[in-house]
Tab-separated table of C-alpha atoms and ligand atoms in Angstrom:
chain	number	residue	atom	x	y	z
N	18	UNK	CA	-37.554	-31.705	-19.239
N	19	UNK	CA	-38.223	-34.119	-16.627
N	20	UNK	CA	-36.928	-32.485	-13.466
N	21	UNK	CA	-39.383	-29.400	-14.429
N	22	UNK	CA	-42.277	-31.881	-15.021
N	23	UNK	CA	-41.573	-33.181	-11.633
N	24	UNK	CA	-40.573	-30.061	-9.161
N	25	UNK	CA	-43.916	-29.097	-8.558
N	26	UNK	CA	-45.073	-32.175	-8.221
N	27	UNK	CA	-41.979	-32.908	-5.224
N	28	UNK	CA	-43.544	-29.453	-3.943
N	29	UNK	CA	-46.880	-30.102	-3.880
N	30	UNK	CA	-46.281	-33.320	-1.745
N	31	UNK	CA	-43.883	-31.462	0.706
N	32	UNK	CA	-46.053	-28.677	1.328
N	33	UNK	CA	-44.010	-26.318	-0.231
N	34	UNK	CA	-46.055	-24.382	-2.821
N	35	UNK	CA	-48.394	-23.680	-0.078
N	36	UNK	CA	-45.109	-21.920	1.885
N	37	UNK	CA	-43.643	-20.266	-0.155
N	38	UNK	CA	-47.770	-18.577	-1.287
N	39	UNK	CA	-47.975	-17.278	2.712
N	40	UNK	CA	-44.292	-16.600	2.141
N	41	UNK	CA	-44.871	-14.265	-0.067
N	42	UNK	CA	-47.997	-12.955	1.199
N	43	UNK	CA	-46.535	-11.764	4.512
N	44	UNK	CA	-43.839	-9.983	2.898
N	45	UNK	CA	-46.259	-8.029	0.364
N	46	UNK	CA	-48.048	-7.501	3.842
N	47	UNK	CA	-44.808	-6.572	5.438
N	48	UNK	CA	-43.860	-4.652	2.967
N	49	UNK	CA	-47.118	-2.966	2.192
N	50	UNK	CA	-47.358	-1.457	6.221
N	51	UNK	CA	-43.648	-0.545	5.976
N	52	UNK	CA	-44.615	1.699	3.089
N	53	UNK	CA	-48.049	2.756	4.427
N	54	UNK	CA	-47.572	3.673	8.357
N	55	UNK	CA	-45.291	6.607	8.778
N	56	UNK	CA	-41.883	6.572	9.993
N	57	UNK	CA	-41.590	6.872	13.482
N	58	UNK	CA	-44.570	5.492	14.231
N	59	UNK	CA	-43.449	1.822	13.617
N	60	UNK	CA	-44.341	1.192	17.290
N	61	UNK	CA	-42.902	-1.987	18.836
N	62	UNK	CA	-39.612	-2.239	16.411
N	63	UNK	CA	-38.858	1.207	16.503
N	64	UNK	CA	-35.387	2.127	17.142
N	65	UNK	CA	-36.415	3.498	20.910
N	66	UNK	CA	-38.283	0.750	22.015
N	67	UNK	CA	-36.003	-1.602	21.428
N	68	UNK	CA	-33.256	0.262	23.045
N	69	UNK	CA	-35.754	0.503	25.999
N	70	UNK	CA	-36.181	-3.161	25.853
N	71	UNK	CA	-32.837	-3.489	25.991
N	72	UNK	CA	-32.526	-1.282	29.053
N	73	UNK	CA	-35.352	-3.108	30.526
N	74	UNK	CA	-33.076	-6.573	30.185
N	75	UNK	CA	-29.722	-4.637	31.692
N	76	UNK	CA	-32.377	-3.483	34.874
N	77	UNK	CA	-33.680	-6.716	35.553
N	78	UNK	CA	-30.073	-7.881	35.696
N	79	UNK	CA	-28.109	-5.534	37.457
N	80	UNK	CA	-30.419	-3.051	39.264
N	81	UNK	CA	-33.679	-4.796	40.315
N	82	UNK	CA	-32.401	-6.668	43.198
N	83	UNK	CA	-32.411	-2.652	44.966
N	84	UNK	CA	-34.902	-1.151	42.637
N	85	UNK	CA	-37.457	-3.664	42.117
N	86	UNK	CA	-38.105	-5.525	39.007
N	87	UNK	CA	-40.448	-2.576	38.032
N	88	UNK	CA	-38.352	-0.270	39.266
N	89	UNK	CA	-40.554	1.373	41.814
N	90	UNK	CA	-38.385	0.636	44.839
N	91	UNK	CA	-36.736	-2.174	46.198
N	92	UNK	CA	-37.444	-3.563	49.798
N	93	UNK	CA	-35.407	-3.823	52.810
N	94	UNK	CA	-35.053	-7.590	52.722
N	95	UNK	CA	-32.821	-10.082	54.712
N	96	UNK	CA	-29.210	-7.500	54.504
N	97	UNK	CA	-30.124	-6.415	51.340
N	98	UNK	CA	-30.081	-2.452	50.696
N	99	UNK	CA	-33.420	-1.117	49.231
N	100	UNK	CA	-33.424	1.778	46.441
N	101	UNK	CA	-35.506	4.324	45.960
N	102	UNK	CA	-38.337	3.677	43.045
N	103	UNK	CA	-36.763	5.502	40.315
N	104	UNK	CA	-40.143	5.825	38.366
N	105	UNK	CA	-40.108	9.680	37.062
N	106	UNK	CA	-36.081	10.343	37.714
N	107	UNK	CA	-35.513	10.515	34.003
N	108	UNK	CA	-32.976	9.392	31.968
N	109	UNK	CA	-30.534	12.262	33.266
N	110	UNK	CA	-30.593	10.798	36.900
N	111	UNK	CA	-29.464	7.159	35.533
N	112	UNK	CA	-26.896	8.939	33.173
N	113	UNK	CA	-25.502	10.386	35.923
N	114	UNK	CA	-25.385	7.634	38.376
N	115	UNK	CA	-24.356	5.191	35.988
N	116	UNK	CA	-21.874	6.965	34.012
N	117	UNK	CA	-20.034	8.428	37.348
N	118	UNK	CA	-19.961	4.751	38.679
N	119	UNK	CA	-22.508	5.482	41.728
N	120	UNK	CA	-24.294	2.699	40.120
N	121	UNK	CA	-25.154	-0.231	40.272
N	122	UNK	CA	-24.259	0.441	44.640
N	123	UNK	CA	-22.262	-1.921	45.882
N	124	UNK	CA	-22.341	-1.606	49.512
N	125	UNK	CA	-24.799	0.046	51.611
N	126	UNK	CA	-23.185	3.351	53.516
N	127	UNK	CA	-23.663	6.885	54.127
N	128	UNK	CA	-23.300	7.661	50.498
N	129	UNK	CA	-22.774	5.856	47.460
N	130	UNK	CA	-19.309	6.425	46.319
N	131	UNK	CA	-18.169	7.096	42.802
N	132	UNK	CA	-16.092	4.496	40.784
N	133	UNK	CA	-14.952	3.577	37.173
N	134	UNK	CA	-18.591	2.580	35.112
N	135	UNK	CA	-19.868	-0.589	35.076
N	136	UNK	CA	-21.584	-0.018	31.865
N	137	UNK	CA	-20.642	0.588	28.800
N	138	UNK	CA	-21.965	4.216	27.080
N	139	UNK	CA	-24.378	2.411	25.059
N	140	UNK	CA	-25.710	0.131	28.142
N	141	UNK	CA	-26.124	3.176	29.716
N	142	UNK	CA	-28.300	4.716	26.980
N	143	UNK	CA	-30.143	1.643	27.080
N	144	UNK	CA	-30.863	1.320	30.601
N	145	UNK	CA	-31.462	5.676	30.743
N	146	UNK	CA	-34.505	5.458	27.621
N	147	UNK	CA	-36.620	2.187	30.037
N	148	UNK	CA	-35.798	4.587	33.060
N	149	UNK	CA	-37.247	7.337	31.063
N	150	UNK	CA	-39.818	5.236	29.721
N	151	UNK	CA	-41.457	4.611	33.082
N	152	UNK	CA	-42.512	8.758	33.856
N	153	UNK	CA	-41.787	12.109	33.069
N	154	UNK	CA	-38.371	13.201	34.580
N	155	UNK	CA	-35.458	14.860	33.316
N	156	UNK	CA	-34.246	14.051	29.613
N	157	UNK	CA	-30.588	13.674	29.196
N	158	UNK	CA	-29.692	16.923	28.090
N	159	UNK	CA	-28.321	17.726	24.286
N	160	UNK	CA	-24.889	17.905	24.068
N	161	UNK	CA	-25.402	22.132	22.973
N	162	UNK	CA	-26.865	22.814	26.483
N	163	UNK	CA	-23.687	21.921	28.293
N	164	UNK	CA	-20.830	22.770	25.080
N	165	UNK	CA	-18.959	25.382	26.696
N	166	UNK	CA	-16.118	25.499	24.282
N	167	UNK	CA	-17.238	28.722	22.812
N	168	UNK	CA	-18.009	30.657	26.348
N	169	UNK	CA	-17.095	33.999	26.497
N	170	UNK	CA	-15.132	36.007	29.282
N	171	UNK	CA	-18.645	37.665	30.844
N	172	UNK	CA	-20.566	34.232	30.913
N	173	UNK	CA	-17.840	32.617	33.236
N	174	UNK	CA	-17.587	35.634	35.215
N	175	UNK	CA	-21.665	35.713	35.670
N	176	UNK	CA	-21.118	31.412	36.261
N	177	UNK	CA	-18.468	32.338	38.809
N	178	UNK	CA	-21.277	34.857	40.612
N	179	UNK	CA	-23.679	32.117	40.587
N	180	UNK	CA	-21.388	29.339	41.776
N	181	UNK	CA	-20.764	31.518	44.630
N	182	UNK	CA	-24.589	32.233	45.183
N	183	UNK	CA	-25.775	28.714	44.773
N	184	UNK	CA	-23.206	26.281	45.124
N	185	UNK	CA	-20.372	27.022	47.450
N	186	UNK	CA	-22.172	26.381	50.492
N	187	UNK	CA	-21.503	22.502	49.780
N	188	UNK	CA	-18.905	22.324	47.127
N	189	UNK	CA	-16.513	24.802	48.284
N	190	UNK	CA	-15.640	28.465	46.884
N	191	UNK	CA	-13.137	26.687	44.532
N	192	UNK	CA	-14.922	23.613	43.945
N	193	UNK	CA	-12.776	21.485	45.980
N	194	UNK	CA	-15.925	20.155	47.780
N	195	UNK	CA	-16.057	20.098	51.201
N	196	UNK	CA	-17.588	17.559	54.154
N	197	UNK	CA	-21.174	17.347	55.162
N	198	UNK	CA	-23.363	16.523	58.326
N	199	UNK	CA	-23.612	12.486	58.919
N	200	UNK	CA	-20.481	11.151	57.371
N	201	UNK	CA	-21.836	12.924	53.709
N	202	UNK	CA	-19.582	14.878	51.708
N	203	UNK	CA	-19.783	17.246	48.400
N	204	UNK	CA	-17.493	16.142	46.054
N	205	UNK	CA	-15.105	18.161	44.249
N	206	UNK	CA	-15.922	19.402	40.974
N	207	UNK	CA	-12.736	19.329	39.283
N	208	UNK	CA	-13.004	15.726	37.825
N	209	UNK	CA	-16.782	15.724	36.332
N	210	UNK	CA	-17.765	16.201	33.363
N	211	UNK	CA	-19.874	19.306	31.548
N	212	UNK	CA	-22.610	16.644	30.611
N	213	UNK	CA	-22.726	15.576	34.842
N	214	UNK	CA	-22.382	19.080	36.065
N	215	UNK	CA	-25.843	19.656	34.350
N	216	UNK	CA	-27.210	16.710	35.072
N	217	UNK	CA	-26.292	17.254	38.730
N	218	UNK	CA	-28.098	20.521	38.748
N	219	UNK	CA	-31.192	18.824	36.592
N	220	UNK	CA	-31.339	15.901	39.336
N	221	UNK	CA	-30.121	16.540	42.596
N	222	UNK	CA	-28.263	13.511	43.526
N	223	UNK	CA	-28.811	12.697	47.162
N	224	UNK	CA	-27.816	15.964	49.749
N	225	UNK	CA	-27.738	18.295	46.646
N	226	UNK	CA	-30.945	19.929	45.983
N	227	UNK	CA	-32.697	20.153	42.372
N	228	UNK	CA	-32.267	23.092	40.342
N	229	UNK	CA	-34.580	22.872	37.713
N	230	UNK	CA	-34.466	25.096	34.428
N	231	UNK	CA	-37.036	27.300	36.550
N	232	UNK	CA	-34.600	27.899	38.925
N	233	UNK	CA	-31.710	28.181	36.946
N	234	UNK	CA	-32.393	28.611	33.304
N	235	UNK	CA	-30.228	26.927	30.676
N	236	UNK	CA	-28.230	30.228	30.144
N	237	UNK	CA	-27.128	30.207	33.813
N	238	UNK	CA	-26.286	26.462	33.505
N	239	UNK	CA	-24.404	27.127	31.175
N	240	UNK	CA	-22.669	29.636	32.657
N	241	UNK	CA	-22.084	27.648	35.918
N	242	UNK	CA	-20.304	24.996	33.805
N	243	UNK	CA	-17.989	27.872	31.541
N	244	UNK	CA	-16.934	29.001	35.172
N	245	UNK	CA	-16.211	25.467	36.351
N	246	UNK	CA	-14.837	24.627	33.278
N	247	UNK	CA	-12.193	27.691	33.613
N	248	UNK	CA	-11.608	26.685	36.678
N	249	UNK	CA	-10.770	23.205	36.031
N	250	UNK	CA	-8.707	24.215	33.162
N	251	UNK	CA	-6.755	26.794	35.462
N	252	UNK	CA	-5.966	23.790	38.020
N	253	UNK	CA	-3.264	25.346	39.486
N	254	UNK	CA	-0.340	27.083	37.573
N	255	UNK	CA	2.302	27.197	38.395
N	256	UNK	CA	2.924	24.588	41.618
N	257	UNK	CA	0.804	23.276	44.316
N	258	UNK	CA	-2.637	25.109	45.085
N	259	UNK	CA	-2.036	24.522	48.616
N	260	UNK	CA	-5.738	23.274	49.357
N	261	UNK	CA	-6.379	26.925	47.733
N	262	UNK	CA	-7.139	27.684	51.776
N	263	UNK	CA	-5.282	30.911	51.190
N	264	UNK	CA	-3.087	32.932	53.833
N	265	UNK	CA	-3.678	30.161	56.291
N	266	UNK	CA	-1.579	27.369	54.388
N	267	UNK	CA	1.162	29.837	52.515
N	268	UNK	CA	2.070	30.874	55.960
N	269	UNK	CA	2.279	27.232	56.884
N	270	UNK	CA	4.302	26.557	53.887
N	271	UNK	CA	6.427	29.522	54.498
N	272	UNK	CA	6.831	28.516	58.134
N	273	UNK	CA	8.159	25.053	57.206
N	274	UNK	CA	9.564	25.437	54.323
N	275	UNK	CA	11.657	28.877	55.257
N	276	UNK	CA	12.568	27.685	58.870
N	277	UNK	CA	13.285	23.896	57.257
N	278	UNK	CA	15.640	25.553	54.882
N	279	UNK	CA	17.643	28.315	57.598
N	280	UNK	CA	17.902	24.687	60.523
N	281	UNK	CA	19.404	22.704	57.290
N	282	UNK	CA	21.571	25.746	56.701
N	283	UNK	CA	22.470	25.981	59.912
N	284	UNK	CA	23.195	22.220	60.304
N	285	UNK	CA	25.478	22.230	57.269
N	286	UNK	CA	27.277	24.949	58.687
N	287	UNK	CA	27.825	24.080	61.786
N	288	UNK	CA	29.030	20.166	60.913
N	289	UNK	CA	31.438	22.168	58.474
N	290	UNK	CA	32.735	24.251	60.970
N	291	UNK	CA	34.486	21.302	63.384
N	292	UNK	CA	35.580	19.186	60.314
N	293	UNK	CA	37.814	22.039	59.114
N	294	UNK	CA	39.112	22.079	62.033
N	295	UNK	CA	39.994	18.993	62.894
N	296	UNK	CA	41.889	18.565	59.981
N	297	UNK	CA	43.751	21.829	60.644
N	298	UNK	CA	44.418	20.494	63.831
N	299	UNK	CA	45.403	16.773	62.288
N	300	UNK	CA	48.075	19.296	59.144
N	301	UNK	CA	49.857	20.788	62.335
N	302	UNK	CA	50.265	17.306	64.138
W	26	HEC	C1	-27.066	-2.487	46.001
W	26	HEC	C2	-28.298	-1.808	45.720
W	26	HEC	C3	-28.423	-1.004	44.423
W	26	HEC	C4	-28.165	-1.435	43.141
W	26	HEC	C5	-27.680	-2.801	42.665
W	26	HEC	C6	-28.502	-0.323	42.268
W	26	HEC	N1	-28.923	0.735	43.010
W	26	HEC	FE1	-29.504	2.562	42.299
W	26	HEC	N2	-29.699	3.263	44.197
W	26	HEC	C7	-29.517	2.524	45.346
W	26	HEC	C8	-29.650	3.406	46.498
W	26	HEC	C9	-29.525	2.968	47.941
W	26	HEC	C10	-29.913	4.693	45.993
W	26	HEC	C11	-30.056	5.976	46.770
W	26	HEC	C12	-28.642	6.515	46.764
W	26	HEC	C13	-28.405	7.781	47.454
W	26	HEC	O1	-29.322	8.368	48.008
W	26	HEC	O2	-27.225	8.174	47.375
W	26	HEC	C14	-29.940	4.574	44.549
W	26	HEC	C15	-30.181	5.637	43.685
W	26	HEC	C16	-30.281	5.523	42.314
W	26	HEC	C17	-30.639	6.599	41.432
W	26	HEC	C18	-30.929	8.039	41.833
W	26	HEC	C19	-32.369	8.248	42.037
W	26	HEC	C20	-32.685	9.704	42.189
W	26	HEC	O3	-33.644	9.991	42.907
W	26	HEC	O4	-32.003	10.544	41.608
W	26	HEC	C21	-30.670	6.088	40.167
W	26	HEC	C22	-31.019	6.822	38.887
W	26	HEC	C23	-30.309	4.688	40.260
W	26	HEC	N3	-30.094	4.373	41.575
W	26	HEC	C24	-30.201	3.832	39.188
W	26	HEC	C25	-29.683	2.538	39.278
W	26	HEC	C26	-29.404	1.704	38.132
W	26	HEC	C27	-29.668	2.101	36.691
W	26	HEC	C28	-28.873	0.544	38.606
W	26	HEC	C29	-28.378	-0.651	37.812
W	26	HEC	C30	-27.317	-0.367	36.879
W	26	HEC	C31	-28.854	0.633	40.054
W	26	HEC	N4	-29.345	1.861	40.425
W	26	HEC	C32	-28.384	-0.363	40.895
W	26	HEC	C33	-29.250	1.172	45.416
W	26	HEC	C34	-28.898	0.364	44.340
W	27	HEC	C1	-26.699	21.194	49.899
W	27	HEC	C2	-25.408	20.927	49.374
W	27	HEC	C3	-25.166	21.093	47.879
W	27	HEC	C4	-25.376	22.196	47.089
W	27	HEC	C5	-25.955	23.534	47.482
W	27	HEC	C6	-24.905	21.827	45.764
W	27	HEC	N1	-24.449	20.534	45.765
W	27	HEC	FE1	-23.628	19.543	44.191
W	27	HEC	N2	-23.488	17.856	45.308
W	27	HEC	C7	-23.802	17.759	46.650
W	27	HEC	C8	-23.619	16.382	47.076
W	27	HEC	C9	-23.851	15.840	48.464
W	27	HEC	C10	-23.167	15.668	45.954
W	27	HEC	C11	-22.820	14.166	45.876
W	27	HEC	C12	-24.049	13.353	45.622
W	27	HEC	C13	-23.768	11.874	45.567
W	27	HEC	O1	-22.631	11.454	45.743
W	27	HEC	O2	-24.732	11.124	45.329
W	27	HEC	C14	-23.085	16.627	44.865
W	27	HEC	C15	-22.645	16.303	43.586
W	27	HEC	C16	-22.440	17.223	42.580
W	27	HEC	C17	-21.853	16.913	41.301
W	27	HEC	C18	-21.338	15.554	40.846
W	27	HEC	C19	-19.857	15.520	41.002
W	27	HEC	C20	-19.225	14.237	40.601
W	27	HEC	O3	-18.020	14.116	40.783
W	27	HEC	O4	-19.900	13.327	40.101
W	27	HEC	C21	-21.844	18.067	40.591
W	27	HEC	C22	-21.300	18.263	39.203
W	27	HEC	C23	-22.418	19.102	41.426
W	27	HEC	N3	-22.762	18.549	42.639
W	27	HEC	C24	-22.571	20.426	41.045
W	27	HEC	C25	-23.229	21.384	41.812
W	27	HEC	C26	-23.521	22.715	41.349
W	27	HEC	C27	-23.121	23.267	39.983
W	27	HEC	C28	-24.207	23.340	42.346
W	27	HEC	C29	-24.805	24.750	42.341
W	27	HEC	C30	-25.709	25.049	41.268
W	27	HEC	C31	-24.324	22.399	43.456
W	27	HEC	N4	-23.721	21.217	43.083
W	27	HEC	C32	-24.931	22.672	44.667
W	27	HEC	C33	-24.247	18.775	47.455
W	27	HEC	C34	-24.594	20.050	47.046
């Protein structure tokens, strides 16, 4: 009896009752625009933005001292490598970079050389959506546009045709890559990924031009990355690939190997020939 007489009383002096009352009232409020805005429209707690906030946190760490703090370009301070504003890139360029290690850069050079990732896939994600956040560019594409695991037989023959039309000036007939002008190279293709071969093509890292979906529409994307997909999946049966350089190394293979073989031949031969003798000659002494 007493200690109910008295609660309210301890309450009123504390200050309590009149907690708990906006207590309440901002979760009825709460509650009430939770029920009465629409989903997706939640604005500043929102799933997205927060993962762009998140990304905006990673940037400000790891990529602003090149990129700027905004991300519009970094300058060319005291040994300090600027990069390129990366406002409109899209999320596809910065899932590229990232995931293939480019960056964060770690030392300035003629080109920014691939490496295990810094960050993990979700990082990534994070720092892709405030990248995307800051213009139109490129969306990372959906994982359909670059599944290849149903192609058929014509679309890697038609991505072999335009492989050879578009891309083998740089990269090589095979994909093996192949050097370029000022210390720059084309890498070879038979390490990346579906997801990066599209988002190559999308973005246009560095020497390699963009080929937008006007250029090449999804269908021949696709078909580019069935072909290079075959092709990384035929690696080579069946012993060496030689460079894949063709006549040129098999005859140098031949050459060595073949004469290598008939000299070792000979060798053994010949170093058999005297020993047999000798110890005919040592029986008869
Ligand atoms: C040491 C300096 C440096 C750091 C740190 C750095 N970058 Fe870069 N970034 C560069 C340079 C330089 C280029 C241009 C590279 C080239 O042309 O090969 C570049 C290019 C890029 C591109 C390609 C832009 C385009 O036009 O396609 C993206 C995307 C990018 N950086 C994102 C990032 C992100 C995200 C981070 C942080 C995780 C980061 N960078 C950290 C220097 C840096
Ligand atoms: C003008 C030369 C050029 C052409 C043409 C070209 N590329 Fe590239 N490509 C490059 C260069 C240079 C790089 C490396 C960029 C870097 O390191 O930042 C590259 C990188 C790539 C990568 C990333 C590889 C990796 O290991 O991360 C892929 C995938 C790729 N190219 C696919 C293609 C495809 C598919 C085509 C044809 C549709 C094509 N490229 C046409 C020059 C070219």
């Amino acid at each position: 009896m007493r200690s109910v007489v008295r609660a309210p009383r301890l309450w009123r002096r504390h200050g309590l009752a009149k907690a708990v009352v906006v207590g309440a009232a901002l979760v009825t409020v709460g509650l009430t625009y939770a029920v009465l805005v629409p989903n997706g429209a939640a604005g500043a707690d929102g799933p997205q933005s927060q993962k762009i906030e998140e990304g905006r946190r990673l940037f400000a760490v790891g990529c602003s001292s090149c990129h700027g703090l905004n991300a519009d370009g970094g300058s060319n301070g005291e040994g300090r490598m600027a990069g390129p504003s990366l406002v409109g890139v899209g999320a596809a360029a910065v899932d590229f970079q990232v995931s293939t290690g480019r960056m964060p850069a770690v030392q300035p050079g003629a080109q920014v050389p691939q490496k295990p990732p810094v960050y993990t896939p979700e990082e990534i994600e994070a720092l892709a959506a405030y990248v995307g956040s800051l213009g139109p560019g490129p969306a990372v594409p959906a994982e359909e546009a670059y599944d290849v695991s149903n192609a058929t037989q014509e679309e890697v023959v038609r991505g072999g045709e335009l492989f050879r039309t578009n891309c083998t000036a740089c990269h090589n007939f095979a994909g093996r890559g192949g050097a370029l002008p000022h210390g720059r190279y084309a890498p070879s293709l038979m390490e990346t990924t579906p997801r990066n071969i599209y988002q190559a093509m999308l973005t246009g890292p560095q020497q390699m031009p963009v080929f937008s979906d006007q250029v090449l529409v999804p269908e021949d994307k696709r078909a580019i990355i069935a072909y290079l997909v075959s092709l990384q999946e035929s690696n080579d049966p069946g012993g060496f690939g030689l460079g894949r350089l063709g006549p040129v190394s098999e005859g140098l293979w031949g050459w060595l190997v073949g004469i290598g073989l008939l000299v070792a031949v000979a060798v053994w031969i010949g170093a058999k020939v005297p020993r047999v003798g000798g110890r005919n000659g040592q029986t008869k002494d």
